[in-house]
PDB file of C-alpha atoms in Angstrom:
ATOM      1  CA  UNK A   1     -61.981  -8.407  56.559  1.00 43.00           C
ATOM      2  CA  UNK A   2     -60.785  -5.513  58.851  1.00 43.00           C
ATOM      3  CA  UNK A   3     -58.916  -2.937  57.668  1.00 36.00           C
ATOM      4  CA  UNK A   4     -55.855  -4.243  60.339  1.00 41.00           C
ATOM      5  CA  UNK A   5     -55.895  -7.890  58.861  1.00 40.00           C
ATOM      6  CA  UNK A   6     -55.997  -6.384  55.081  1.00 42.00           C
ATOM      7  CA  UNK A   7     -52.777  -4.419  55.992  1.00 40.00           C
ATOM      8  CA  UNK A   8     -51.213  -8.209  57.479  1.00 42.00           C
ATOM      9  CA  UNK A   9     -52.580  -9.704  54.596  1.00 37.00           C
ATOM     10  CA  UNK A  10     -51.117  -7.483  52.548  1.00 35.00           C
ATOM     11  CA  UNK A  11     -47.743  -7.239  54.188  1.00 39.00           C
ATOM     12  CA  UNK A  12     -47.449 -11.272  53.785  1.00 38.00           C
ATOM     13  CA  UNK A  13     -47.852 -11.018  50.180  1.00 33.00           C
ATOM     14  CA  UNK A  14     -45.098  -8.591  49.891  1.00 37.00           C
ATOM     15  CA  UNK A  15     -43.341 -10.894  51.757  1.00 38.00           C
ATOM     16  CA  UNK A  16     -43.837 -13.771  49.992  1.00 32.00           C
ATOM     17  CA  UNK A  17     -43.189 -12.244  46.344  1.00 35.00           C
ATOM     18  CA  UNK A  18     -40.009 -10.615  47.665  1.00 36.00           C
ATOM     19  CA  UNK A  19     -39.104 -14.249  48.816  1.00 38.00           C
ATOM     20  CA  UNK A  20     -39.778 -15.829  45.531  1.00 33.00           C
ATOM     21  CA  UNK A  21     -38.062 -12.827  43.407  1.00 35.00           C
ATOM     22  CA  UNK A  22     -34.921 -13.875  45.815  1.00 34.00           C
ATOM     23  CA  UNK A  23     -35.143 -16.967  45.364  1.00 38.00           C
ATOM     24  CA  UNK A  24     -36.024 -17.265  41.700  1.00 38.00           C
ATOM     25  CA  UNK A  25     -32.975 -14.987  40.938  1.00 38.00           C
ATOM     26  CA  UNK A  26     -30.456 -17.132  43.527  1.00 39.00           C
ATOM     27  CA  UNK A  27     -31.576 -20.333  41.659  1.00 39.00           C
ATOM     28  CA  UNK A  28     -30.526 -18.928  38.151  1.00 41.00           C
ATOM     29  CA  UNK A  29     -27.205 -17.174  39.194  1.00 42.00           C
ATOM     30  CA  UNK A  30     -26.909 -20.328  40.552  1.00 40.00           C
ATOM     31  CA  UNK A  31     -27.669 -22.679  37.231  1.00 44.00           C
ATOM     32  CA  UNK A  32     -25.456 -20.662  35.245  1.00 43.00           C
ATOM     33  CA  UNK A  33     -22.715 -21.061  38.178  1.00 48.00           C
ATOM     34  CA  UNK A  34     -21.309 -17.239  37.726  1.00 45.00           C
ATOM     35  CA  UNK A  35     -23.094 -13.709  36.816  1.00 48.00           C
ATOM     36  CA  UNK A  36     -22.682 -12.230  33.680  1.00 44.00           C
ATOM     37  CA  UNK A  37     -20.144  -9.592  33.963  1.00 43.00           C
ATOM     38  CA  UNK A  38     -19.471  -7.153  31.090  1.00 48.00           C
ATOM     39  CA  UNK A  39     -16.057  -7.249  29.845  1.00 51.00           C
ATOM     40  CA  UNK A  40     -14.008  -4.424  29.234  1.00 55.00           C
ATOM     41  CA  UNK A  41     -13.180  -2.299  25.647  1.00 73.00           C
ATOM     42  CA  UNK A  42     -10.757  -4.218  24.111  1.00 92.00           C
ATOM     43  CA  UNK A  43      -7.624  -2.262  22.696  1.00 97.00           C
ATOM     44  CA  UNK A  44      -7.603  -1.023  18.812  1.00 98.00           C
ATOM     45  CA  UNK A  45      -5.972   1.014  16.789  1.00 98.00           C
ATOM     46  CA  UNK A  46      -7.926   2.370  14.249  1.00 97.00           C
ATOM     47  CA  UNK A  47      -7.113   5.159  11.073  1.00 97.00           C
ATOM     48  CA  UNK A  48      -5.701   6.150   8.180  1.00 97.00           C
ATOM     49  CA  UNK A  49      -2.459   8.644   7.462  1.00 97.00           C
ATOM     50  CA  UNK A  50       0.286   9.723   4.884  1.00 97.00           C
ATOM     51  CA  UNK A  51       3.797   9.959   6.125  1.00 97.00           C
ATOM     52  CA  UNK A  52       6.910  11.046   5.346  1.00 95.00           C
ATOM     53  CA  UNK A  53      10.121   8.588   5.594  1.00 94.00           C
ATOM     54  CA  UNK A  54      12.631  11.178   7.446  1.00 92.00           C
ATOM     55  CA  UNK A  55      15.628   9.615   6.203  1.00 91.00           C
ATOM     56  CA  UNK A  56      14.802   9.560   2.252  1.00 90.00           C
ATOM     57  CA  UNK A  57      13.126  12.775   0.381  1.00 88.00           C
ATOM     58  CA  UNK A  58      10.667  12.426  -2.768  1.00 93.00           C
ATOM     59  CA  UNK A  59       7.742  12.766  -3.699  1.00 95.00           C
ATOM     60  CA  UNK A  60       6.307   9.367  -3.466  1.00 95.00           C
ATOM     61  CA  UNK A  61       3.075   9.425  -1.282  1.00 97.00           C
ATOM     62  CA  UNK A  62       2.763   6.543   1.588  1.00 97.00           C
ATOM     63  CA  UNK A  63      -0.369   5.406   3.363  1.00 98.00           C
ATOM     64  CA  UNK A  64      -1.258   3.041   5.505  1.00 98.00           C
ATOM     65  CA  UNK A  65      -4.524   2.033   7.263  1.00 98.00           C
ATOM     66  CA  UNK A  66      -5.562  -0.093  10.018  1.00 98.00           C
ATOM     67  CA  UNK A  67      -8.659  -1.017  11.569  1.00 98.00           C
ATOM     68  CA  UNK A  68      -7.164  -3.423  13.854  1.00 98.00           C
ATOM     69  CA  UNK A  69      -8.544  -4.790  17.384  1.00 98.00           C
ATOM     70  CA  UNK A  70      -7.450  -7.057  20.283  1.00 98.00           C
ATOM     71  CA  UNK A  71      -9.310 -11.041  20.106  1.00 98.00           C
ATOM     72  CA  UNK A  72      -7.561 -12.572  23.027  1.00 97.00           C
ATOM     73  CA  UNK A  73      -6.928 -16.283  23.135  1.00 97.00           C
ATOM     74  CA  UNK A  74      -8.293 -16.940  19.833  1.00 96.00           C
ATOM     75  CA  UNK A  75      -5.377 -18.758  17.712  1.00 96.00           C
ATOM     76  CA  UNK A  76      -3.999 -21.432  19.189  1.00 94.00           C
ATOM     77  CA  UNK A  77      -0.638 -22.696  18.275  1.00 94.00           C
ATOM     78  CA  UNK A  78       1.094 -26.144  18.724  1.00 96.00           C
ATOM     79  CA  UNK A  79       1.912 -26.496  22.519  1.00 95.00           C
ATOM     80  CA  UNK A  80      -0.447 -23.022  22.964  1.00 94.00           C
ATOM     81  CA  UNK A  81      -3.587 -24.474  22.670  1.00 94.00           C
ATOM     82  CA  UNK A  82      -5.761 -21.215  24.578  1.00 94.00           C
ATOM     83  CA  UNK A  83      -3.745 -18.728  22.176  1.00 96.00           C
ATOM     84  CA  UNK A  84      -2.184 -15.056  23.259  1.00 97.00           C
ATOM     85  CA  UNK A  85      -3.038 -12.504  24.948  1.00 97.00           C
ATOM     86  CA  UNK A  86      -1.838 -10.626  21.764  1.00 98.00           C
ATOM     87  CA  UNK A  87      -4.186 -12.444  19.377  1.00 98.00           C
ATOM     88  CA  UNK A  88      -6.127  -9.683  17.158  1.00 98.00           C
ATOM     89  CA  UNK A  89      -8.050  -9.330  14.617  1.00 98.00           C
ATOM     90  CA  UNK A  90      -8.738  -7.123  11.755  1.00 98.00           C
ATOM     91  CA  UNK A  91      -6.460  -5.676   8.012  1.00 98.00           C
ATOM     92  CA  UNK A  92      -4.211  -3.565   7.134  1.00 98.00           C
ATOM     93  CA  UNK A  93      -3.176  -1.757   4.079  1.00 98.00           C
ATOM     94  CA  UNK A  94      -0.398  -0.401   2.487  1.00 97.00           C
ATOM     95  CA  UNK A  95      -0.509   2.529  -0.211  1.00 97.00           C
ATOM     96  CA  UNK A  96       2.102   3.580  -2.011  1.00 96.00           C
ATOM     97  CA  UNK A  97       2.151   6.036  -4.962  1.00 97.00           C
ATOM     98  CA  UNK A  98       5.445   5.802  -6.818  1.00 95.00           C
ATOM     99  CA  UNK A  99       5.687   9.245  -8.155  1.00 96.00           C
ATOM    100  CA  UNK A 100       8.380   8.282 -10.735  1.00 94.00           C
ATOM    101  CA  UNK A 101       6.252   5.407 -12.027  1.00 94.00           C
ATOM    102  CA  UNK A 102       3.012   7.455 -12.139  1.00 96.00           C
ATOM    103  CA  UNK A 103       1.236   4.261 -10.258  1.00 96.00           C
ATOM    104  CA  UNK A 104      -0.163   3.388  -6.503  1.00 97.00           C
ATOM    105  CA  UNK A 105       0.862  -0.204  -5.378  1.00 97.00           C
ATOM    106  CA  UNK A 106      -1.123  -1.177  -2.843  1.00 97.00           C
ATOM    107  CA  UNK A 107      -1.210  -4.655  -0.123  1.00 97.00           C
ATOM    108  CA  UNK A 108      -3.734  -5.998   2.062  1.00 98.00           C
ATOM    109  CA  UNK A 109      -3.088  -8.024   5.229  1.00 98.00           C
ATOM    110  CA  UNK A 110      -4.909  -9.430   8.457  1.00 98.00           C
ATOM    111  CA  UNK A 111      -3.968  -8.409  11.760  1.00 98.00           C
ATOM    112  CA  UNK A 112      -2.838 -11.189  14.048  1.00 98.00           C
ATOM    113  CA  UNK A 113      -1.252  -9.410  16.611  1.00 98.00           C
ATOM    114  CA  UNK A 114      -1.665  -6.405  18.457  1.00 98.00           C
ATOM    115  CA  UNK A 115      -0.155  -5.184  21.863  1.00 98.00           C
ATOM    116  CA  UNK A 116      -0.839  -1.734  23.104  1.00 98.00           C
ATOM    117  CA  UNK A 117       0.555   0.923  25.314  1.00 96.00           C
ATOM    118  CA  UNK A 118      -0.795   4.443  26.037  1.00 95.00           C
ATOM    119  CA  UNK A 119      -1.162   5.770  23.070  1.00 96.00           C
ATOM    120  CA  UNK A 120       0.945   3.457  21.012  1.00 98.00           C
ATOM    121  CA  UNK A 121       1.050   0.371  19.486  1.00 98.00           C
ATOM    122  CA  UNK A 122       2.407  -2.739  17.669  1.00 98.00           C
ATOM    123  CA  UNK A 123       0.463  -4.730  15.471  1.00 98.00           C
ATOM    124  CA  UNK A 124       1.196  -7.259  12.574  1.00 98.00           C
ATOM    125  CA  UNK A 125      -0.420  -8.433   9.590  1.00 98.00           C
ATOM    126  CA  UNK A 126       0.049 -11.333   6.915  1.00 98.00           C
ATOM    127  CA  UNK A 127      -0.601 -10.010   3.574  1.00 98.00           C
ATOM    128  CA  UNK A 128      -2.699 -11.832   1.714  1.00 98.00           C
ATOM    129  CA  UNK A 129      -3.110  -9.675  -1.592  1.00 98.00           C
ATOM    130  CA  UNK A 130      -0.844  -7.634  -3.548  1.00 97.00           C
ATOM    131  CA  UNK A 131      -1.686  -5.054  -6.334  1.00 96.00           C
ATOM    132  CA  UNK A 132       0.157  -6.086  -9.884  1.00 95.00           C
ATOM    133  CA  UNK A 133       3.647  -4.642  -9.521  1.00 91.00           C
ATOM    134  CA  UNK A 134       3.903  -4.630  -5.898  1.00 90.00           C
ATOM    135  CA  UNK A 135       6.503  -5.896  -3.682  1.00 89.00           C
ATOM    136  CA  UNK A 136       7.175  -9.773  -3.172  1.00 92.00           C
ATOM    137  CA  UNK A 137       5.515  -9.569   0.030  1.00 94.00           C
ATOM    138  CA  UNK A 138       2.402 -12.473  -0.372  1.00 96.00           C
ATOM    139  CA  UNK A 139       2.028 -14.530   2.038  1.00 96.00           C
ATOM    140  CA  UNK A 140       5.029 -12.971   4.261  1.00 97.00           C
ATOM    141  CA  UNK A 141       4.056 -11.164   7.833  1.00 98.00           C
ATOM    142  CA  UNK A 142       4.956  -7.236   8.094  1.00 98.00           C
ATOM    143  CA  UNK A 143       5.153  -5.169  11.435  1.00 98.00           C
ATOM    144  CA  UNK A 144       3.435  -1.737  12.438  1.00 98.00           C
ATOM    145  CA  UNK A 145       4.010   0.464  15.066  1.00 98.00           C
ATOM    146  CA  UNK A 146       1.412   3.556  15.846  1.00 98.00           C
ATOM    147  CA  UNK A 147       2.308   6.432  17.954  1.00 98.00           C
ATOM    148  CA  UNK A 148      -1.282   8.504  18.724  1.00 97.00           C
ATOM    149  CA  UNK A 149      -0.129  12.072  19.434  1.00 94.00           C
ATOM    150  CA  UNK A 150      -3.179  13.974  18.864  1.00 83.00           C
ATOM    151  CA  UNK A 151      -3.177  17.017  16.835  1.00 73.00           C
ATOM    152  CA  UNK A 152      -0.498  20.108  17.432  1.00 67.00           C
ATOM    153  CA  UNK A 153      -0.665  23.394  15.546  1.00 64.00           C
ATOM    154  CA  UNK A 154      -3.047  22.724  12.992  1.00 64.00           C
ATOM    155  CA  UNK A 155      -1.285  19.257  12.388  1.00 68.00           C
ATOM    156  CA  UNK A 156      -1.465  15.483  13.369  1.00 84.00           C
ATOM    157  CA  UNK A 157       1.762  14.753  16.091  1.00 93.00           C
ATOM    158  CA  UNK A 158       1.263  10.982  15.270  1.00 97.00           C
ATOM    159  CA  UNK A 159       4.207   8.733  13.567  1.00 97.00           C
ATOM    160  CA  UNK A 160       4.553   5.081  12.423  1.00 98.00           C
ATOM    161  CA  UNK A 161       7.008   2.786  11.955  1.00 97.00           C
ATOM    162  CA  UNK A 162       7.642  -0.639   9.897  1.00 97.00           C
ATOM    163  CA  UNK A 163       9.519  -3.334   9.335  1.00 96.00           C
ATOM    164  CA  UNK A 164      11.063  -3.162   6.047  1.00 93.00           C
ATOM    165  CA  UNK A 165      12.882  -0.891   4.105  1.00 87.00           C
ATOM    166  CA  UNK A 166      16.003  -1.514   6.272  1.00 85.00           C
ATOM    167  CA  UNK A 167      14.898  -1.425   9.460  1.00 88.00           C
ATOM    168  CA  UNK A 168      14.536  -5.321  10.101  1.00 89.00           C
ATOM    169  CA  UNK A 169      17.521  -6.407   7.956  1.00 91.00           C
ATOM    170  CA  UNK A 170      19.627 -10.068   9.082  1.00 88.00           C
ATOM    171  CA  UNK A 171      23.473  -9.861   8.397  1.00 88.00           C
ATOM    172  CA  UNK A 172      24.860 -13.118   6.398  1.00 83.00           C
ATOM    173  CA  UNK A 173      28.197 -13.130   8.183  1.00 83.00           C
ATOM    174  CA  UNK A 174      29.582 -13.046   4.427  1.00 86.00           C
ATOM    175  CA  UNK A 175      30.179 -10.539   1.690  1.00 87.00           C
ATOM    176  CA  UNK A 176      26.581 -11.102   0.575  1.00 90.00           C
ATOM    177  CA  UNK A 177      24.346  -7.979   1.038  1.00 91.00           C
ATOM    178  CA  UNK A 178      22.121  -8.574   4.247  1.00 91.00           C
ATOM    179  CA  UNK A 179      18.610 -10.117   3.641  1.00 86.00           C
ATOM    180  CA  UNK A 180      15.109  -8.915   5.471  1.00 87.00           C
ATOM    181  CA  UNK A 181      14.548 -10.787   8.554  1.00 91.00           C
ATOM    182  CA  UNK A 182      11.881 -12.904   9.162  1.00 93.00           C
ATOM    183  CA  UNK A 183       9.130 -10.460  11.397  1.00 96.00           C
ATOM    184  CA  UNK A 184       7.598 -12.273  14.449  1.00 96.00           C
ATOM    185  CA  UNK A 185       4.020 -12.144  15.794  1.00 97.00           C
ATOM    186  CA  UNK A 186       3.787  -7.995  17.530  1.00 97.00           C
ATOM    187  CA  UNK A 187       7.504  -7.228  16.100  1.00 97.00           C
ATOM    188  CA  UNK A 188       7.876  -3.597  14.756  1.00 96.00           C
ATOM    189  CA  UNK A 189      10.316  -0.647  15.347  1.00 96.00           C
ATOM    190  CA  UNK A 190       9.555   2.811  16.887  1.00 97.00           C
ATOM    191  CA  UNK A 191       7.068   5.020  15.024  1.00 97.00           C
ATOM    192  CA  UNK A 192       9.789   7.092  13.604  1.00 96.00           C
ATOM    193  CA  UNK A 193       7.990   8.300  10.641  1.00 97.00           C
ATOM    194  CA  UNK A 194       5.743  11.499  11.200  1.00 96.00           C
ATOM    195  CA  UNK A 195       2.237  11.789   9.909  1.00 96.00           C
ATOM    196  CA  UNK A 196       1.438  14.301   7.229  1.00 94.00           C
ATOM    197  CA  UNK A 197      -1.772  13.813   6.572  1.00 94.00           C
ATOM    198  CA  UNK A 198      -4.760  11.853   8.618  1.00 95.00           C
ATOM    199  CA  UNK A 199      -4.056  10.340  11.645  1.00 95.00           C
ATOM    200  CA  UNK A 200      -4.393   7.661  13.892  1.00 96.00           C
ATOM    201  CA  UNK A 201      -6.237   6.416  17.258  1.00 96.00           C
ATOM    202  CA  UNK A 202      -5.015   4.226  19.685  1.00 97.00           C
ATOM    203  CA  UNK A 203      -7.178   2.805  22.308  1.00 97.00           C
ATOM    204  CA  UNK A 204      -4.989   1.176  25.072  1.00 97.00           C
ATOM    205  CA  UNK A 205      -6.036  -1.590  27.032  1.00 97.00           C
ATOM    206  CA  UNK A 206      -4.101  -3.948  29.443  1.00 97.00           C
ATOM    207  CA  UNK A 207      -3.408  -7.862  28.348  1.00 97.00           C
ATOM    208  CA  UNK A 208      -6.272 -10.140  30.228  1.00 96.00           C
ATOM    209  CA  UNK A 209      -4.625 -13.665  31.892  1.00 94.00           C
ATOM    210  CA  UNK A 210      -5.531 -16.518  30.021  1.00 90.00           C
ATOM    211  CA  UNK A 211      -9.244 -17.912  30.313  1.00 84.00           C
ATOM    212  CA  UNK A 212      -9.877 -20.733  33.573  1.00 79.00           C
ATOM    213  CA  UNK A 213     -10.081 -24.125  32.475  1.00 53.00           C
ATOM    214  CA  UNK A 214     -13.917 -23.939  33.116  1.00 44.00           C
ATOM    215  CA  UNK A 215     -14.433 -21.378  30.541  1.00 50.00           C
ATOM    216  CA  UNK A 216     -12.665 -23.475  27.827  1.00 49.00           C
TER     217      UNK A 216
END
């Protein structure tokens, strides 16, 4: 062979292979119908932190702690069969020493909801244990809200907020004292409580449309 028809020879091959890696990698995008495309961070908020309640002084110590993260279209409801954008995952739980009492209470949940905006959040969580003592709260959903202000002077500038002690309470229209209302899926006030101790991070991420039929 000639050192011309070695150099066609060779040039056909590298033809021919890059034809077959073509057309080997056409024929499995096209068997799976779509390529793989990575999907994006999901939003979390993670941490934990003491806080003061601004609008009562003692010397209780309150904690809470979340390791909570977004799980879109996961719990479907009557009527909702894909689920919500909102659907999340993880717990939460609530510390809180009782200074007069010389004893910590403490109450676990699991996230179902989370919705996120830069640098804050709302998340809820159905508690599903309860330290002897603790509040009547089994069973019942409770509401968080997470405001990530990095640190300041030494100090965290993050707050959080929640949905009892007053702040979620339904009026009876009689003399009767007004009852806590019932806390929906993502329902929380403003973080209005600052952060002593700890702190919190909140990873933002927008709310992805609901999956095509095909992917169902």
């Amino acid at each position: 062979m000639s050192f011309r028809a070695g150099r066609r020879t060779l040039a056909a091959l590298a033809a021919l292979a890059a034809g077959l890696t073509l057309s080997s990698t056409t024929s499995a995008a096209s068997a799976s119908g779509h390529q793989e495309v990575a999907r994006p961070a999901g939003a979390s908020v993670t941490g934990k932190a003491e806080f003061l309640l601004p609008y009562h002084q003692d010397d209780d110590v309150r904690s809470f702690a979340f390791d909570a993260r977004a799980d879109p279209y996961t719990r479907p409801l009557p009527g909702i069969p894909t689920g919500l954008p909102t659907d999340a995952r993880g717990t939460v739980t609530v510390s809180h020493y009782s200074a007069e009492n010389d004893i910590t209470y403490t109450a676990e949940g699991r996230v179902d909801c989370l919705v996120t905006g830069v640098r804050t959040a709302t998340l809820t969580a159905v508690i599903t244990e309860v330290s002897p003592g603790g509040p009547p709260v089994l069973g019942k959903r409770l509401g968080f809200s997470v405001y990530d202000g990095g640190e300041g002077k030494g100090r965290s500038k993050d707050r959080v907020g929640f949905s009892w002690n007053g702040v979620n309470l339904l009026p009876t229209g009689d003399d009767n004292p007004p009852e806590d209302a019932p806390v929906g899926t993502c329902m929380a006030p403003a973080p209005y409580a600052p952060v002593t101790k700890g702190g919190y991070t909140v990873r933002h991420a927008e709310l992805p449309p609901p999956p095509s039929s095909s992917a169902r």
